[in-house]
Coordinates of C-alpha atoms in Angstrom, one line a residue:
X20 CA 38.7 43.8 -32.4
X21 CA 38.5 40.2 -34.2
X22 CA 36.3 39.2 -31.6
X23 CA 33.8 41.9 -32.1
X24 CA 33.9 41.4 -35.6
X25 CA 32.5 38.0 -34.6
X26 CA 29.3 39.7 -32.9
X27 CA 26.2 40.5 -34.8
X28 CA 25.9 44.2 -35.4
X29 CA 22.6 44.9 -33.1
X30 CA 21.4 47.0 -35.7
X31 CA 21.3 44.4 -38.1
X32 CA 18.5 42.4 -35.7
X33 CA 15.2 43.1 -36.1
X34 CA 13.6 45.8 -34.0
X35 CA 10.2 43.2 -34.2
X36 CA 12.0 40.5 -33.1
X37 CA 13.9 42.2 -29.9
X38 CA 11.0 43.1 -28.8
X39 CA 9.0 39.7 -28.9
X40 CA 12.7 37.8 -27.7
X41 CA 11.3 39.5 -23.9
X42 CA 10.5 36.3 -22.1
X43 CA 7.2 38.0 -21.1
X44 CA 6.3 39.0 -23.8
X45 CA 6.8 36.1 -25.7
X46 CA 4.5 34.3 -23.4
X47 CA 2.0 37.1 -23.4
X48 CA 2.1 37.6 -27.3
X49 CA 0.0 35.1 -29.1
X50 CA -2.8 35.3 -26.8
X51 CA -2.6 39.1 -27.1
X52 CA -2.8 38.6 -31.0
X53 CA -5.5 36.5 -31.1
X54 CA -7.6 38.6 -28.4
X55 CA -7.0 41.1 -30.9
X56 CA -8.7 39.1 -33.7
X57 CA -11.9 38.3 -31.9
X58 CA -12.2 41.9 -31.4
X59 CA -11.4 42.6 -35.1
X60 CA -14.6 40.4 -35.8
X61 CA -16.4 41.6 -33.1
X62 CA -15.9 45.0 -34.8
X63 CA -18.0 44.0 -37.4
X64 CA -20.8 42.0 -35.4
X65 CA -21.6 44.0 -32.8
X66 CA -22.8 46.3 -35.5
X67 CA -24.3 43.6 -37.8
X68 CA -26.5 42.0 -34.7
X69 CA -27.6 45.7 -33.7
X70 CA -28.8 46.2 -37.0
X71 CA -30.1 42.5 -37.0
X72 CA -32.5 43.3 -33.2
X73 CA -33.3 46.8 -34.2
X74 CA -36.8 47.9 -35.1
X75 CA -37.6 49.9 -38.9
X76 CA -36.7 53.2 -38.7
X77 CA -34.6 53.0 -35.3
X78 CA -31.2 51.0 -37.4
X79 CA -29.1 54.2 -36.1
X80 CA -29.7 54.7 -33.5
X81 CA -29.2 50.8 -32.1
X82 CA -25.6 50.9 -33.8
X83 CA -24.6 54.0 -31.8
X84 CA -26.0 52.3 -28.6
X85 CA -24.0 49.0 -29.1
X86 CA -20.9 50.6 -30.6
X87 CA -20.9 53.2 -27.8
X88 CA -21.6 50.1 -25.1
X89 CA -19.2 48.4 -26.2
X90 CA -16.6 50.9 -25.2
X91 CA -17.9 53.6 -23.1
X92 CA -18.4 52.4 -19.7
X93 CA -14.4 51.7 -19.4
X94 CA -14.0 55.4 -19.5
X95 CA -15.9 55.5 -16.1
X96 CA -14.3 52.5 -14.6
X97 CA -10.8 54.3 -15.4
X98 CA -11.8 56.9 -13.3
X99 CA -14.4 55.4 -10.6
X100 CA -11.9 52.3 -9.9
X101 CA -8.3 54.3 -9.6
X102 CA -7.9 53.5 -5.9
X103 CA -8.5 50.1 -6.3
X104 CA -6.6 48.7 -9.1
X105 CA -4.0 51.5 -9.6
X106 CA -1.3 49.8 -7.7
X107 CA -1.6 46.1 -9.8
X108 CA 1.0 45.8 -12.4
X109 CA 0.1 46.0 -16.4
X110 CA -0.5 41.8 -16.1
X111 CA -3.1 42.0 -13.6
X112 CA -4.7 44.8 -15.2
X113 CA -4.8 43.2 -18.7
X114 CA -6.3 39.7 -17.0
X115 CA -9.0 41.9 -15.3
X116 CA -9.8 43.2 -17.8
X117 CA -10.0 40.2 -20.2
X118 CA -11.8 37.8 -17.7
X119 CA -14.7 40.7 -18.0
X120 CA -14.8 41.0 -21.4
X121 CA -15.1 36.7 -21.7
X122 CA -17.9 36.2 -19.3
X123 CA -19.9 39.2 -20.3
X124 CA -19.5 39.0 -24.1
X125 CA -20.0 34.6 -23.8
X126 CA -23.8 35.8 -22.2
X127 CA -24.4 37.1 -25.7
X128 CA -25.0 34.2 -28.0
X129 CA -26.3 31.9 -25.5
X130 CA -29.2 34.6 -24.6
X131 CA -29.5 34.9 -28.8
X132 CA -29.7 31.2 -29.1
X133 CA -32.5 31.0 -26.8
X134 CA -34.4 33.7 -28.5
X135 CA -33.8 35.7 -25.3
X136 CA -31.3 38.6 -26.3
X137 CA -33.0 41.8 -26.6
X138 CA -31.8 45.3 -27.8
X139 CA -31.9 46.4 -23.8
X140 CA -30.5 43.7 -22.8
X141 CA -27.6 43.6 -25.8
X142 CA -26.2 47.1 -24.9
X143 CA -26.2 46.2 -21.3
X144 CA -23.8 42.6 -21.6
X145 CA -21.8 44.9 -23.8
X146 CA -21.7 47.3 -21.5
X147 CA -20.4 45.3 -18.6
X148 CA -18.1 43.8 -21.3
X149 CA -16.2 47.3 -21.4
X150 CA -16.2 48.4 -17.8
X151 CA -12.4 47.8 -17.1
X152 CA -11.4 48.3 -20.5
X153 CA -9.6 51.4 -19.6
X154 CA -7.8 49.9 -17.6
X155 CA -6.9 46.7 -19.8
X156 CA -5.4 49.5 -22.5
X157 CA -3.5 51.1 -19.7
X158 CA -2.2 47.0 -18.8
X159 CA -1.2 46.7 -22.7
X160 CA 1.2 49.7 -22.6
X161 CA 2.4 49.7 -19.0
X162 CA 3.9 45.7 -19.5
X163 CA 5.8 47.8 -22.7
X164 CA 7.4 49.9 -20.6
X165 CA 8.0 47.0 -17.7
X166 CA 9.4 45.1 -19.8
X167 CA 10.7 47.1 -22.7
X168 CA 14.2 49.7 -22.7
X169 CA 13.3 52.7 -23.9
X170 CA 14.7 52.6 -27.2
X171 CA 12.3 49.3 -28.1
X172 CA 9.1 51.0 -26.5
X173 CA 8.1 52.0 -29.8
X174 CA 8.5 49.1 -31.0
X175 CA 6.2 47.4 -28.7
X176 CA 3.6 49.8 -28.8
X177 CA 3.5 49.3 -32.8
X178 CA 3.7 45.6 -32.7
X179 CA 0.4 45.7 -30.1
X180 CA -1.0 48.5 -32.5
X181 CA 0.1 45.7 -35.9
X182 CA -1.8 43.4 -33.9
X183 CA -5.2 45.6 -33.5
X184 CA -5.0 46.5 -37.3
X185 CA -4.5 43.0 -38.7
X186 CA -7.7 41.7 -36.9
X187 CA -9.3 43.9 -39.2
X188 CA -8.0 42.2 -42.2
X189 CA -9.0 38.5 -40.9
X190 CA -11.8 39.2 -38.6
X191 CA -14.2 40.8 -40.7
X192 CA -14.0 38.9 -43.5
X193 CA -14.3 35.5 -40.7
X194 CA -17.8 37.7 -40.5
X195 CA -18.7 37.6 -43.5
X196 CA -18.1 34.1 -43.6
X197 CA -19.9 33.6 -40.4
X198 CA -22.9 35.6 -41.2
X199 CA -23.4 33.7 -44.8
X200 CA -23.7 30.3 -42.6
X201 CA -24.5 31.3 -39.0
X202 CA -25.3 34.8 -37.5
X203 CA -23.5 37.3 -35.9
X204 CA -23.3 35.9 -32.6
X205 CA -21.4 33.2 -33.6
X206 CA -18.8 35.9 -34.0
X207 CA -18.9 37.2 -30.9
X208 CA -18.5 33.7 -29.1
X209 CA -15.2 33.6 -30.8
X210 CA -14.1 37.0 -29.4
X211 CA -15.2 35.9 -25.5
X212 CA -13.6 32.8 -26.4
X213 CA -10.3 34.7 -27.0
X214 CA -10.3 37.0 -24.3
X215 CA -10.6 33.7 -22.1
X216 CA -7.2 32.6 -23.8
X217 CA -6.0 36.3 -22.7
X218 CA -7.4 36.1 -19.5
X219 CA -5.7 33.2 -18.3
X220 CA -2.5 33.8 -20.0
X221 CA -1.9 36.9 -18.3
X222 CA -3.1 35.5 -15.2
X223 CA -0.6 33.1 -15.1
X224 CA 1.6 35.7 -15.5
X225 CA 0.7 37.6 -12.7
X226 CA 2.0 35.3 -10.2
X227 CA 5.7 35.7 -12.0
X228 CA 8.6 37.2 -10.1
X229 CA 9.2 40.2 -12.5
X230 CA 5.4 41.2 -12.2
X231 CA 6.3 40.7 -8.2
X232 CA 8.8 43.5 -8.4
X233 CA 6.4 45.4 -10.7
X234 CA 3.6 45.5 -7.8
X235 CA 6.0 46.1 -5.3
X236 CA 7.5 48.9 -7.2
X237 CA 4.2 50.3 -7.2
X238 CA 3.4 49.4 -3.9
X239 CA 6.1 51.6 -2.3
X240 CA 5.0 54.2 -4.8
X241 CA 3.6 57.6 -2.3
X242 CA -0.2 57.8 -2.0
X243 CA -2.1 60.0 -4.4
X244 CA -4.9 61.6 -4.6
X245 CA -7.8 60.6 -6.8
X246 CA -7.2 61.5 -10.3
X247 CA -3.4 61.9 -9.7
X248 CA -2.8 60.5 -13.4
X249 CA -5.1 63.7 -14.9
X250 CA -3.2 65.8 -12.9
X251 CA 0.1 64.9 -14.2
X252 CA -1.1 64.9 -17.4
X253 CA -2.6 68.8 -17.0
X254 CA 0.7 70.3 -15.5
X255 CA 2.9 68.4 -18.9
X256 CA 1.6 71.3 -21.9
X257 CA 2.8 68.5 -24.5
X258 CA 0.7 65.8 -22.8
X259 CA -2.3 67.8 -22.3
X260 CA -2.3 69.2 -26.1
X261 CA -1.7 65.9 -27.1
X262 CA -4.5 64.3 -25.0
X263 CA -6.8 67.0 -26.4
X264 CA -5.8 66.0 -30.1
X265 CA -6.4 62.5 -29.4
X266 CA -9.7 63.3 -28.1
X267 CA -11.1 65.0 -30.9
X268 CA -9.7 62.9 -33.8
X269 CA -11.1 59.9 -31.7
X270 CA -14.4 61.4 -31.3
X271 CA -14.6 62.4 -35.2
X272 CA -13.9 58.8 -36.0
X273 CA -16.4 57.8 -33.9
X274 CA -19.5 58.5 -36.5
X275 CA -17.8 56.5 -38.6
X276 CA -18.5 53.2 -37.1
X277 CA -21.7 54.0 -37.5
X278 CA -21.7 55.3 -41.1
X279 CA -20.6 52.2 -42.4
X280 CA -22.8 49.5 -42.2
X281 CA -25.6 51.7 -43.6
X282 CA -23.8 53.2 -46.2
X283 CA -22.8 49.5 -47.3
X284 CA -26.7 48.6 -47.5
X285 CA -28.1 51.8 -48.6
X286 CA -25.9 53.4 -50.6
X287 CA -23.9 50.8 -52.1
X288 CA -26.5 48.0 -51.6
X289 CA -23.9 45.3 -50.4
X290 CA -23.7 42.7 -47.6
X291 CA -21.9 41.7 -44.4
X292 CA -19.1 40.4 -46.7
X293 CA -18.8 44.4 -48.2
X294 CA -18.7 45.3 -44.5
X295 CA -16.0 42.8 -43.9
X296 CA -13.9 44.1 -47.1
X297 CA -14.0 47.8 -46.0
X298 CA -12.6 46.7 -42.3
X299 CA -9.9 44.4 -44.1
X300 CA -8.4 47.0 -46.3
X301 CA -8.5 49.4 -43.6
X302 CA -6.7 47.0 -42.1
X303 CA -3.9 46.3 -44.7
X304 CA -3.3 49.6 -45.0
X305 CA -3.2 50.3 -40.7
X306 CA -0.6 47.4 -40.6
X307 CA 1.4 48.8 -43.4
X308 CA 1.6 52.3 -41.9
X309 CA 1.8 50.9 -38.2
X310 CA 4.8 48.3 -39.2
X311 CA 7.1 51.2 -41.1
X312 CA 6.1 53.7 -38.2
X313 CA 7.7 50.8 -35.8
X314 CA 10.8 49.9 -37.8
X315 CA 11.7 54.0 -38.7
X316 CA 12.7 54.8 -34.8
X317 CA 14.0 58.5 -36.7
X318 CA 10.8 59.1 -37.7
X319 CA 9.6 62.6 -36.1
X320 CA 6.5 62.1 -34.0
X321 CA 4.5 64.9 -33.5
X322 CA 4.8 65.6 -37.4
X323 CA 3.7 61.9 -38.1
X324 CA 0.9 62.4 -35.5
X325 CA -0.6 65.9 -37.6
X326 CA -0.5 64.1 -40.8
X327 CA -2.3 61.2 -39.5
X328 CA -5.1 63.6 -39.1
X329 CA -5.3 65.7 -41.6
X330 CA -4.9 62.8 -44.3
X331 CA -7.7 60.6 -42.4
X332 CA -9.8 63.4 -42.7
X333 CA -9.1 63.5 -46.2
X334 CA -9.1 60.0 -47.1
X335 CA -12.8 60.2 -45.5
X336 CA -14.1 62.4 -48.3
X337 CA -14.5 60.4 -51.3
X338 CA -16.8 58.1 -49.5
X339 CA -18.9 61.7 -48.4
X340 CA -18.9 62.6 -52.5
X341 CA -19.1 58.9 -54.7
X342 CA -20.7 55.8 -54.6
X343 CA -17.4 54.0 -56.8
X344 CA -17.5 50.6 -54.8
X345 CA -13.6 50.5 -55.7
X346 CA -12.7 54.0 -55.4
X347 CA -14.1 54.5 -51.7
X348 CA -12.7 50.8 -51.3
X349 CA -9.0 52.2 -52.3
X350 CA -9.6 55.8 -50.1
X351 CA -10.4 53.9 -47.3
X352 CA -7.3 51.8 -47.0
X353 CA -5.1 55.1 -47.6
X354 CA -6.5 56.2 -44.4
X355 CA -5.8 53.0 -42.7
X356 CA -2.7 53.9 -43.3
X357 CA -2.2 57.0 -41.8
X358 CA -4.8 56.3 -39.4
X359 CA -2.9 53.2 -38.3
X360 CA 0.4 55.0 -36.8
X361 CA -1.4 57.1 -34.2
X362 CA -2.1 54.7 -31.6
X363 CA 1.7 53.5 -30.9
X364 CA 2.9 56.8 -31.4
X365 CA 1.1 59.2 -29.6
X366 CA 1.1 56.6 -26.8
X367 CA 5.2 56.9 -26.6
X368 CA 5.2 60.3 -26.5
X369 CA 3.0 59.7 -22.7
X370 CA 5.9 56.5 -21.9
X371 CA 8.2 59.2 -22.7
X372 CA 6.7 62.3 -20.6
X373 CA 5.5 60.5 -18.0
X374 CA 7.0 59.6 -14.7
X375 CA 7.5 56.2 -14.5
X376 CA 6.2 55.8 -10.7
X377 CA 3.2 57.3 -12.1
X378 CA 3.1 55.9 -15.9
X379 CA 0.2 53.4 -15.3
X380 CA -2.3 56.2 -14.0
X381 CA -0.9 58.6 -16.7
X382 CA -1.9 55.6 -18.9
X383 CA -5.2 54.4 -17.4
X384 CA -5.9 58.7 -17.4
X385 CA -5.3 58.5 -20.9
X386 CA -7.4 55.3 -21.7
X387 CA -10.4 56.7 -20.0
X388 CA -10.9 59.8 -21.9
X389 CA -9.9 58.1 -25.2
X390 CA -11.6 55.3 -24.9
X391 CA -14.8 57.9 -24.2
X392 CA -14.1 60.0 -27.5
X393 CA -15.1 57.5 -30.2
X394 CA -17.8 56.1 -28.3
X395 CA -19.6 59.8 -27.7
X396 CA -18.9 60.4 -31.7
X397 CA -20.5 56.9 -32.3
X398 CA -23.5 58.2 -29.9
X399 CA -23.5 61.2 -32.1
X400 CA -23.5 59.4 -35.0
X401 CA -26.8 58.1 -34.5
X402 CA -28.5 61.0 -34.7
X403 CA -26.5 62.8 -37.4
X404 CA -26.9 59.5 -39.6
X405 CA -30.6 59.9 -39.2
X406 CA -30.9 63.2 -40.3
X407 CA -27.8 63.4 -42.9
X408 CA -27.5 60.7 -44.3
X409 CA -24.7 58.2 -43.9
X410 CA -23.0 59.6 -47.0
X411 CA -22.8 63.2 -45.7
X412 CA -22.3 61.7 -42.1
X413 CA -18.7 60.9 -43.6
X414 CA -18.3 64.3 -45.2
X415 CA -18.7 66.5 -42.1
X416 CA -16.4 63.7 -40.5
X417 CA -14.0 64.2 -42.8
X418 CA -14.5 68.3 -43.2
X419 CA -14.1 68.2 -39.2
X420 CA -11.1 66.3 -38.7
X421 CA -8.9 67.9 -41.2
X422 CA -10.3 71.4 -39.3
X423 CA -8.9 70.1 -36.4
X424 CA -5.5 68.9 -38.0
X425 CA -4.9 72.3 -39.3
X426 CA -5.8 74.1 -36.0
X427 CA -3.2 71.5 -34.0
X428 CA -0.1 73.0 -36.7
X429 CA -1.2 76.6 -36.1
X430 CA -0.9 76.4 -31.8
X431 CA 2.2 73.9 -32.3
X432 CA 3.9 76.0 -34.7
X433 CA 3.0 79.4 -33.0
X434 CA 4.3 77.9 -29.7
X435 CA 7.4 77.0 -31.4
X436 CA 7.9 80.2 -32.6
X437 CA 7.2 82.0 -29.1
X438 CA 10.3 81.7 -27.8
X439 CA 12.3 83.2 -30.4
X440 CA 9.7 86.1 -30.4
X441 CA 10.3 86.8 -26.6
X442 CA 14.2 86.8 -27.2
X443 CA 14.0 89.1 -29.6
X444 CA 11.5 91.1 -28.0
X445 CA 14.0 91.4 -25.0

C-alpha cells in the first residue's frame, strides 16, 4: 500500500498524452498534423483557384467539379483496389496514399505558373490526387486500433479528428494571406509539400517490426471475397444504420462547400480572407467540440452522434435567412462544434463492431462510401447554387439534415422499444 500510494493515479494522466506517448505514434504524429494543415488550406484554394479558371456564369459549377475531384475518385479506388492493398497495414496505406496526393497536387502550381493549368486539366490532377484516399482514411484509423488499447481508441480517433479541425483555423487564414500576396496555388504547393513530409514518415515506418507483425497478421488473415468489408458491415444492423446516417449528413454537407465562397462574394461582398474566417471559426469551434468529445470517454455515443446532426442542420439556418457578417460568423462556429465530434465517434463505434481481422476493410468500406457522400452533395451543389441561390442553397441544407436527424431518433428509438413490445406481446 505505501508503495502504490507512490504511483501516479492513471486517471490523473492525460488521455491526450497516453495516446501520443505510443512510440508510433509519436513518430507518426507531427507529420500527420501538419498534413492535416495543408489540407486545411487546400480547403480553401481549391475552391478559390476554381473560381479564379472558371468562365462568367459557369463559377458553380467549376467549384462542384474541383471540390468533388478532390475527393471523389478515392471512393472508387476503395473499392476497385481491395485485393491489392487490403492486406498492407494502416502505415503502408497512409504512405500510399500521401506519396499520391504529393506528386499529383505538386503538378498543380508548376502547370499554373507556366500559364498551362486549365479547368480540365485542374479537376483531373485533383482527381488523381484522391484516388487512394479511401484508403489513406482507412490507414489513419486502422494504426489507432494497431496501436491503441481499446479504452484510448477514442482518444486517438479525436486527436486525428482535433488535428483535421485545427487546420481550419490556421490554413485558411495562411490563404488569405497567401492570396493577398500570391495566388492560390501557392497554397496548394504547401499542401503537396506536406503530404511529402507524411509520405516519407510513414514510409519509414513501414519497414518497423510492429508494422511487420501487423502485415503478417493480416497476411494469415482467410481469403475474402471482393467487397468482404461491405458485407460485414450489411449483416452488423448498428453498422449499417450508422453507415447510412453518415452518408446522408455527409452528402447534405457537401453543398455547403460550395455555398460558401459565393455567398462570401455575393451576398456578403467579402474576400478570400472572409473565406478564411468562416473556415477558422468552424474550426475553433470543431476542436472545441472534438477535444471535450475525446477527454469525456462516458459520453453516450449514438446520442452525441443524433445531436450532431440535428444541431448542424440548425446552425446552417441563419446563414439560409440573414446576411449579419457576425451573426452567421457566430452560427457557423456553433456548428463546428457539433459538427466536429462525428468523425472520431462514429468511427469508434465501427473499431468497436468490427472484427479486428477484418477492421481495415470494414474501414476502407466505410471511407469509400463517405468519402463519396460530400463530394456527390458538392456535385449537387452546383446546380442547386445556380438555380437557388447560395443563400437558400444553405436553407434546404439545413431544412434536410435536421429531416434526417429527426428520422434517425424515430427508427433508433422504435427499435429500442421493439423488444419490450414483443415481450409483452408474448
Amino acid at each position: 500500500m505505501i508503495a502504490s500510494e507512490h504511483q501516479p493515479d492513471p486517471r490523473r494522466v492525460s488521455l491526450f498524452r497516453q495516446v501520443v506517448a505510443q512510440p508510433v505514434l509519436r513518430r507518426l504524429l507531427p507529420a500527420m498534423a501538419l498534413s492535416a494543415l495543408g489540407d486545411g488550406m487546400s480547403a480553401v484554394a481549391v475552391a478559390w483557384l476554381a473560381l479564379r479558371l472558371a468562365g462568367e456564369g459557369h463559377r458553380g459549377y467549376a467549384v462542384g467539379a474541383a471540390v468533388a475531384a478532390y475527393t471523389l475518385p478515392g471512393a472508387v479506388g476503395a473499392i476497385v483496389l481491395t485485393k491489392p492493398l487490403r492486406r498492407r497495414s494502416g502505415a503502408q496505406l497512409l504512405a500510399a496514399d500521401a506519396a499520391l496526393r504529393a506528386v499529383a497536387l505538386a503538378a498543380i502550381p508548376i502547370l499554373y505558373a507556366f500559364g498551362l493549368l486549365k479547368l480540365p486539366s485542374y479537376v483531373a490532377l485533383l482527381a488523381a490526387s484522391s484516388v487512394l484516399h479511401g484508403w489513406g482514411i482507412s490507414g489513419r484509423y486502422t494504426m489507432v486500433a494497431e496501436h491503441l488499447p481499446e479504452e484510448l481508441q477514442r482518444t486517438g480517433n479525436a486527436l486525428l479528428s482535433t488535428f483535421d479541425m485545427s487546420s481550419l483555423i490556421v490554413g485558411p487564414l495562411l490563404v488569405g494571406l497567401i492570396v493577398a500576396v500570391a495566388d492560390p496555388s501557392v497554397a496548394i504547393a504547401a499542401d503537396a509539400a506536406s503530404f511529402a513530409v507524411l509520405a516519407l514518415v510513414a514510409g519509414s515506418l513501414a519497414g518497423t517490426r510492429t508494422d511487420r507483425t501487423a502485415a503478417d497478421e493480416a497476411a494469415d488473415e482467410p481469403e475474402h471475397p471482393h467487397g468482404h468489408g461491405f458485407r460485414v458491415i450489411s449483416s452488423t444492423p448498428a453498422l449499417a444504420g450508422l453507415l447510412a446516417l453518415t452518408w446522408l449528413y455527409f452528402f447534405l454537407y457537401g453543398p455547403v462547400e460550395v455555398a460558401l465562397p459565393l455567398y462570401v462574394v455575393d451576398s456578403l461582398h467579402g474576400s478570400a480572407g472572409l473565406f478564411g474566417l468562416f473556415w477558422a471559426v468552424f474550426g475553433i469551434g470543431a476542436v472545441t467540440g472534438t477535444v471535450v468529445a475525446g477527454t469525456l470517454r462516458r459520453l453516450p455515443l449514438w446520442p452525441t452522434l443524433l445531436l450532431a446532426v440535428i444541431g448542424w442542420g440548425a446552425a446552417l439556418l441563419p446563414l439560409g435567412l440573414l446576411d449579419s457578417v457576425p451573426v452567421v460568423l457566430a452560427s457557423f462556429a456553433i456548428g463546428g462544434l457539433v459538427f466536429g465530434p462525428y468523425n472520431a465517434l462514429s468511427a469508434s463505434i465501427f473499431q468497436k463492431q468490427s472484427p479486428r481481422a477484418d477492421l481495415s476493410q470494414v474501414l476502407a468500406a466505410r471511407g469509400a462510401l463517405t468519402v463519396l457522400a460530400a463530394p456527390l452533395g458538392a456535385a449537387l451543389g452546383g446546380p442547386l447554387v445556380a438555380r437557388l441561390g447560395a443563400a437558400h442553397t444553405f436553407l434546404a441544407s439545413g431544412v434536410a439534415t435536421i429531416v434526417v436527424g429527426v428520422a434517425a431518433v424515430i427508427v433508433i428509438g422504435v427499435r429500442k422499444n421493439r423488444p419490450a413490445a414483443d415481450s409483452v406481446s408474448r
